PDB file of C-alpha atoms in Angstrom:
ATOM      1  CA  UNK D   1     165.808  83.442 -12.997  1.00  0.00           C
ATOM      2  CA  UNK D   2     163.139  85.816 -14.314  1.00  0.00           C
ATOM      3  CA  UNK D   3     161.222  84.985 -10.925  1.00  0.00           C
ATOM      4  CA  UNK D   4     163.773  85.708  -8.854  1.00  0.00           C
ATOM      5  CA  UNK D   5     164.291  89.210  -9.909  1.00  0.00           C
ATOM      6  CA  UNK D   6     160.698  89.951 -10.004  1.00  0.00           C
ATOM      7  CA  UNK D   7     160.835  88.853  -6.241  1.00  0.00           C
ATOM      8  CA  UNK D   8     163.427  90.606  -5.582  1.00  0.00           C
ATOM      9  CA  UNK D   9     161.896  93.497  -7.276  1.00  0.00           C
ATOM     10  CA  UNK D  10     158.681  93.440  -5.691  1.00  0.00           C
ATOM     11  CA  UNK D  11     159.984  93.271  -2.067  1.00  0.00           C
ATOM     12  CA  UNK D  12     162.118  96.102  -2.668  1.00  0.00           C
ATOM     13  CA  UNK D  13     159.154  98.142  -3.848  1.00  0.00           C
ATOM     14  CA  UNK D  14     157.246  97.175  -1.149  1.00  0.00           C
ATOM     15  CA  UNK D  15     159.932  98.402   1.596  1.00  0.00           C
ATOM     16  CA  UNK D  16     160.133 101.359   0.128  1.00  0.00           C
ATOM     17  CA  UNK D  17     156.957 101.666   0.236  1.00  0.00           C
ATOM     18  CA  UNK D  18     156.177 101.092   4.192  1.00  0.00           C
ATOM     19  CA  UNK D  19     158.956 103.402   4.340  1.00  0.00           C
ATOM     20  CA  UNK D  20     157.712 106.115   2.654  1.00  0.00           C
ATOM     21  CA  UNK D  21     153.986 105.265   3.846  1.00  0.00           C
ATOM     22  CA  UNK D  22     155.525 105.249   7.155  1.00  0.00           C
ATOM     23  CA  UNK D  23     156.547 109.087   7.305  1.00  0.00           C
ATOM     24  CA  UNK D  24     153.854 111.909   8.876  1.00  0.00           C
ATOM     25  CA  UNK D  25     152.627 113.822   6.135  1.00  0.00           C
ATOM     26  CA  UNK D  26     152.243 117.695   7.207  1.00  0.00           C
ATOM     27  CA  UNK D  27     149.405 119.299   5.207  1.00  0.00           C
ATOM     28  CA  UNK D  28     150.765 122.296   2.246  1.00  0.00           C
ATOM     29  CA  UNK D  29     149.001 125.784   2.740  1.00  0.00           C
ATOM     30  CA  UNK D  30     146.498 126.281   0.264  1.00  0.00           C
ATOM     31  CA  UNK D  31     144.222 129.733  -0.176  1.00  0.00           C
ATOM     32  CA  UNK D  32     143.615 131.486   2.830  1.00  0.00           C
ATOM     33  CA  UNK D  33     145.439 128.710   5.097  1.00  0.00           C
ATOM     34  CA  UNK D  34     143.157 125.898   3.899  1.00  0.00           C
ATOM     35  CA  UNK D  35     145.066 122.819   4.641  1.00  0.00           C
ATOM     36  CA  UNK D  36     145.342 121.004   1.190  1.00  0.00           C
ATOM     37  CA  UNK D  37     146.168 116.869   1.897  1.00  0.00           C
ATOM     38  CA  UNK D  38     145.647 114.055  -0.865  1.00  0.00           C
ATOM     39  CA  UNK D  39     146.057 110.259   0.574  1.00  0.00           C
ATOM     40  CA  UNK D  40     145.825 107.938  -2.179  1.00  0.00           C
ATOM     41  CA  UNK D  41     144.448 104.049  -1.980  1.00  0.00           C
ATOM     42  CA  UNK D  42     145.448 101.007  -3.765  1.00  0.00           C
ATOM     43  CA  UNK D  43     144.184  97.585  -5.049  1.00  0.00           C
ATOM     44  CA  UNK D  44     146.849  95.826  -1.981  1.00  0.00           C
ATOM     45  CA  UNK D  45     144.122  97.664   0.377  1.00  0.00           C
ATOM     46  CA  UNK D  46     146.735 100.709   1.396  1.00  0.00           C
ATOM     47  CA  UNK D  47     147.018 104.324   2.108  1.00  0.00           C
ATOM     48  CA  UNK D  48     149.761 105.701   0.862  1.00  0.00           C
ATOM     49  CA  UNK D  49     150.070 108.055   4.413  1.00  0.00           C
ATOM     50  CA  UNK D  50     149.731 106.918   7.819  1.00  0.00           C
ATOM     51  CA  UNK D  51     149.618 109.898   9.712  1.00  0.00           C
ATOM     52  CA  UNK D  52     148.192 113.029   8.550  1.00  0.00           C
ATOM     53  CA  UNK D  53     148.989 116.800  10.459  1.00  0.00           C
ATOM     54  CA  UNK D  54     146.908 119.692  10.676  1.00  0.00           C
ATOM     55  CA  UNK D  55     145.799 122.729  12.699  1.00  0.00           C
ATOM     56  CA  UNK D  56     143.182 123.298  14.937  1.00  0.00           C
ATOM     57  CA  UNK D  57     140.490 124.671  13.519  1.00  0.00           C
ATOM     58  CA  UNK D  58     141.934 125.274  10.283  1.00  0.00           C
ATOM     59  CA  UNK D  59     140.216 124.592   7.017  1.00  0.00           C
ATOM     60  CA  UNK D  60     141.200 121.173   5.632  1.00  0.00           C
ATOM     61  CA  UNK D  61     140.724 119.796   1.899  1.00  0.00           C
ATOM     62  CA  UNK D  62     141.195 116.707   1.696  1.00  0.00           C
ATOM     63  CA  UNK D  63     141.357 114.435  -1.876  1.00  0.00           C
ATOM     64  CA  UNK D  64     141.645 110.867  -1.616  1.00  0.00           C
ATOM     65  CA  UNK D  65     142.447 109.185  -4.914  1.00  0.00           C
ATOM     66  CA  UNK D  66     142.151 105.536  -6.089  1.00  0.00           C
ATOM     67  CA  UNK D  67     145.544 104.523  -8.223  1.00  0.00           C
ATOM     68  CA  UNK D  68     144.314 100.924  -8.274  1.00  0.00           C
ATOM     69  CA  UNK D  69     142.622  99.543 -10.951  1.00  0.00           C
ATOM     70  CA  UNK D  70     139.319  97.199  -9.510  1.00  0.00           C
ATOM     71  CA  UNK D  71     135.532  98.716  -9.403  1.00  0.00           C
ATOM     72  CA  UNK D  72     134.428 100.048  -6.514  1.00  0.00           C
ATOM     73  CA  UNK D  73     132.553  97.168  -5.219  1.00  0.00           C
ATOM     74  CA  UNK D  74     135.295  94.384  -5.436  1.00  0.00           C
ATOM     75  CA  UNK D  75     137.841  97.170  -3.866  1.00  0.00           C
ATOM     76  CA  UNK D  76     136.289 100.171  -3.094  1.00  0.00           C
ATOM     77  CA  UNK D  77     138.064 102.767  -0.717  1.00  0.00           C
ATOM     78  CA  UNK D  78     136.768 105.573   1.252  1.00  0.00           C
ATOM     79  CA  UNK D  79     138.434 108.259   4.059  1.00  0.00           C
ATOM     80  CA  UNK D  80     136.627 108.548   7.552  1.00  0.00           C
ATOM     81  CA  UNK D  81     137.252 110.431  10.404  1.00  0.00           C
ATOM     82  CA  UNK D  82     136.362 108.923  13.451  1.00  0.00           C
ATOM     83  CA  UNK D  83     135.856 111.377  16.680  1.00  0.00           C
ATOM     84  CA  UNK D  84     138.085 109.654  19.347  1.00  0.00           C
ATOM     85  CA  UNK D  85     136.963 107.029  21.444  1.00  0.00           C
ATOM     86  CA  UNK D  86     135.181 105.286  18.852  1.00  0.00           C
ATOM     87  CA  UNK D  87     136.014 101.531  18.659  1.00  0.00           C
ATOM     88  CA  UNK D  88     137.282 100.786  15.302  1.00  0.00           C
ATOM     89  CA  UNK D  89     136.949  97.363  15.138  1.00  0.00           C
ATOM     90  CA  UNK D  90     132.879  97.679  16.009  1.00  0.00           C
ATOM     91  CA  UNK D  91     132.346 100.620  13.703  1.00  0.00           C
ATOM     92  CA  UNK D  92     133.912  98.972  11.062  1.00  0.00           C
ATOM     93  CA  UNK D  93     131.847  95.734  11.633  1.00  0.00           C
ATOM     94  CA  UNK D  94     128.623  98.549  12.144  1.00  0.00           C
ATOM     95  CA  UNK D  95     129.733  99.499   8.018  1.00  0.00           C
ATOM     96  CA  UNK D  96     129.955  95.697   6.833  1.00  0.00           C
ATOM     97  CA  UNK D  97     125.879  96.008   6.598  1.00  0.00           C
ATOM     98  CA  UNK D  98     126.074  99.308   5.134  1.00  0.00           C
ATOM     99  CA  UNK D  99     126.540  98.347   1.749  1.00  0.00           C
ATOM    100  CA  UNK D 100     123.601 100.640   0.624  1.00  0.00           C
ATOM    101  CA  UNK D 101     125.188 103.753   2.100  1.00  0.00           C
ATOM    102  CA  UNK D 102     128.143 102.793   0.767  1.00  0.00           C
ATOM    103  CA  UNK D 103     129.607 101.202   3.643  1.00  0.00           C
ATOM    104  CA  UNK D 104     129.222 104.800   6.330  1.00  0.00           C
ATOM    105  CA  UNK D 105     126.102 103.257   8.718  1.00  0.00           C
ATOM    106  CA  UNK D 106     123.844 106.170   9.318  1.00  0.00           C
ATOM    107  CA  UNK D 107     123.525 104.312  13.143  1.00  0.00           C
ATOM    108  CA  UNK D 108     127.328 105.905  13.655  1.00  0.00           C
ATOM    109  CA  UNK D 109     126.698 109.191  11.965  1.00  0.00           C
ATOM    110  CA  UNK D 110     127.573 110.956  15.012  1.00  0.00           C
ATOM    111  CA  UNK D 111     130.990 109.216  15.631  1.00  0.00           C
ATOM    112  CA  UNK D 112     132.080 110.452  12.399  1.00  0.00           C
ATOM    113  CA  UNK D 113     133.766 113.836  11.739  1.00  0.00           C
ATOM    114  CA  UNK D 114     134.035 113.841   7.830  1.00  0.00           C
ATOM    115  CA  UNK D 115     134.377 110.900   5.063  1.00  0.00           C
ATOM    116  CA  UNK D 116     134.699 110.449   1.368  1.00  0.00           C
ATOM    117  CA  UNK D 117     132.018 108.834  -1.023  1.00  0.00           C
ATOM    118  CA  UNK D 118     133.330 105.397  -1.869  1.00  0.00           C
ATOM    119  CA  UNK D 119     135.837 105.009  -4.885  1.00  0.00           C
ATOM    120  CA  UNK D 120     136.569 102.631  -7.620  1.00  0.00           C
ATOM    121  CA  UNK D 121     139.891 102.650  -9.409  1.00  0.00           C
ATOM    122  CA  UNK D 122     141.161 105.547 -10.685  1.00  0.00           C
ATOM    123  CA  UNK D 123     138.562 107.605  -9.027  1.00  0.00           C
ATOM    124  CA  UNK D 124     138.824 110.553  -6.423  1.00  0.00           C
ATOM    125  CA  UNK D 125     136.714 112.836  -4.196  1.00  0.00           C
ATOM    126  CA  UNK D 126     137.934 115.870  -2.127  1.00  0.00           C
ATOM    127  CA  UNK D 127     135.862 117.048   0.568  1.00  0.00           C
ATOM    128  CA  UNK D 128     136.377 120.194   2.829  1.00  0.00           C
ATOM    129  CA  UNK D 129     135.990 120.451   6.529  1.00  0.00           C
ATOM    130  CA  UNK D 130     136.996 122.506   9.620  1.00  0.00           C
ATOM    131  CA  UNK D 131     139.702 120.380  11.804  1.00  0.00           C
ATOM    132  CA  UNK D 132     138.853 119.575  15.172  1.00  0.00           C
ATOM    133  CA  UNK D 133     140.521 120.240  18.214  1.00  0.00           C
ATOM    134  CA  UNK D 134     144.352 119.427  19.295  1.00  0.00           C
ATOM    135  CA  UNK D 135     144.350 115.580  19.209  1.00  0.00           C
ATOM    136  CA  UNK D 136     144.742 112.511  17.544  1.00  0.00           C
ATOM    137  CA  UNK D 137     142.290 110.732  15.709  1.00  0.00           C
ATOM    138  CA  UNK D 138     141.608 108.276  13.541  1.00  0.00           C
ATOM    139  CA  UNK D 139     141.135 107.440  10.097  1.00  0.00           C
ATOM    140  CA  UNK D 140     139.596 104.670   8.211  1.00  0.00           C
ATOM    141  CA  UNK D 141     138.602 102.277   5.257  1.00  0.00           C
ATOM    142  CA  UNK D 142     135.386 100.975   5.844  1.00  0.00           C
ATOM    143  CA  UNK D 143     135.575  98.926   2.885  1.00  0.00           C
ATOM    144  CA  UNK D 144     134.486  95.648   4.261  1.00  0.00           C
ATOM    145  CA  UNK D 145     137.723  94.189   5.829  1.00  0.00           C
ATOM    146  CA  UNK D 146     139.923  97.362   4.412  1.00  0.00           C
ATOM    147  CA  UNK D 147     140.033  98.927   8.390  1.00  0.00           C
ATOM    148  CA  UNK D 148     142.825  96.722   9.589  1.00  0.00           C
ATOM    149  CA  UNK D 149     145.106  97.740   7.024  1.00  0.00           C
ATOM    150  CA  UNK D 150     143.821 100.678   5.552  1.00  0.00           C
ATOM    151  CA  UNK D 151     143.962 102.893   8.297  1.00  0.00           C
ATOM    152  CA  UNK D 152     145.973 106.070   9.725  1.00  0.00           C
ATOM    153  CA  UNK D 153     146.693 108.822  12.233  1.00  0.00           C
ATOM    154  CA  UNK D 154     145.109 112.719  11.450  1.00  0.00           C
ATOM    155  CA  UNK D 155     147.251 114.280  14.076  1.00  0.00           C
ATOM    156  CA  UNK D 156     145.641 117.897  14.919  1.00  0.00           C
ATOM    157  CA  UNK D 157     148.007 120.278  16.201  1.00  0.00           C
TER     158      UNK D 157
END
């Protein structure tokens, strides 16, 4: 019986959970119109946002945080911003040899427009960058095999 709730349990969580995950997230106004956004990732390789708004041109800070618990190289999780028209699937098999860079190949350094250092649980890491213009791009995991489920839209406006 104990089993059964806990399975019940769990799938309710998890619903929730693509439904909340599932809802744009619009950025909060921070000093002088910075755009201030925090995406956290989790040991079940996901974001907790899929899409991601912002302003052209506007300042955005940007914190990713690890909630899971596993070191960084059994489940490590970054944020990258891919410029658009960059094949996600090839990148992301360009990052699988990157280990020593921590997964960002210096070969694609020009298809990205910002990223994260690579975290281990309960770890974070906020960068700052200017957002491109109006668009929609993409954003990554390039954890090895993190990209197919660990990624989102960063919707510029």
């Amino acid at each position: 019986m104990k089993n059964v709730q806990f399975c019940v349990l769990l799938v309710a969580v998890l619903l929730g959970v693509s439904f909340i995950s599932s809802m744009p997230t619009f950025a909060q106004s921070g000093a002088k119109g910075t755009a201030v956004l925090t995406l956290t990732g989790n040991d079940a390789m996901q974001f907790d946002k899929k899409e991601l708004k912002v302003k052209a041109g506007q300042k955005v800070k940007l914190t990713l945080k690890h909630v899971g618990k596993f070191a960084k190289m059994a489940m490590g999780h970054n944020f990258v911003l891919l410029k658009p028209g960059v094949d996600i699937a090839e990148f992301a098999s360009k990052a699988n040899s990157a280990k020593d860079n921590e997964y960002i190949p210096k070969s694609e350094a020009a298809k990205i427009i910002a990223h994260t250092k690579l975290l281990g649980g309960g770890e974070s890491d906020t960068i700052e960058f200017t957002a491109p213009k109006k668009g929609t791009y993409r954003y990554i995991c390039s954890f090895p095999g993190h990209y197919g489920l660990m990624q989102g839209k960063f919707v510029v406006e």
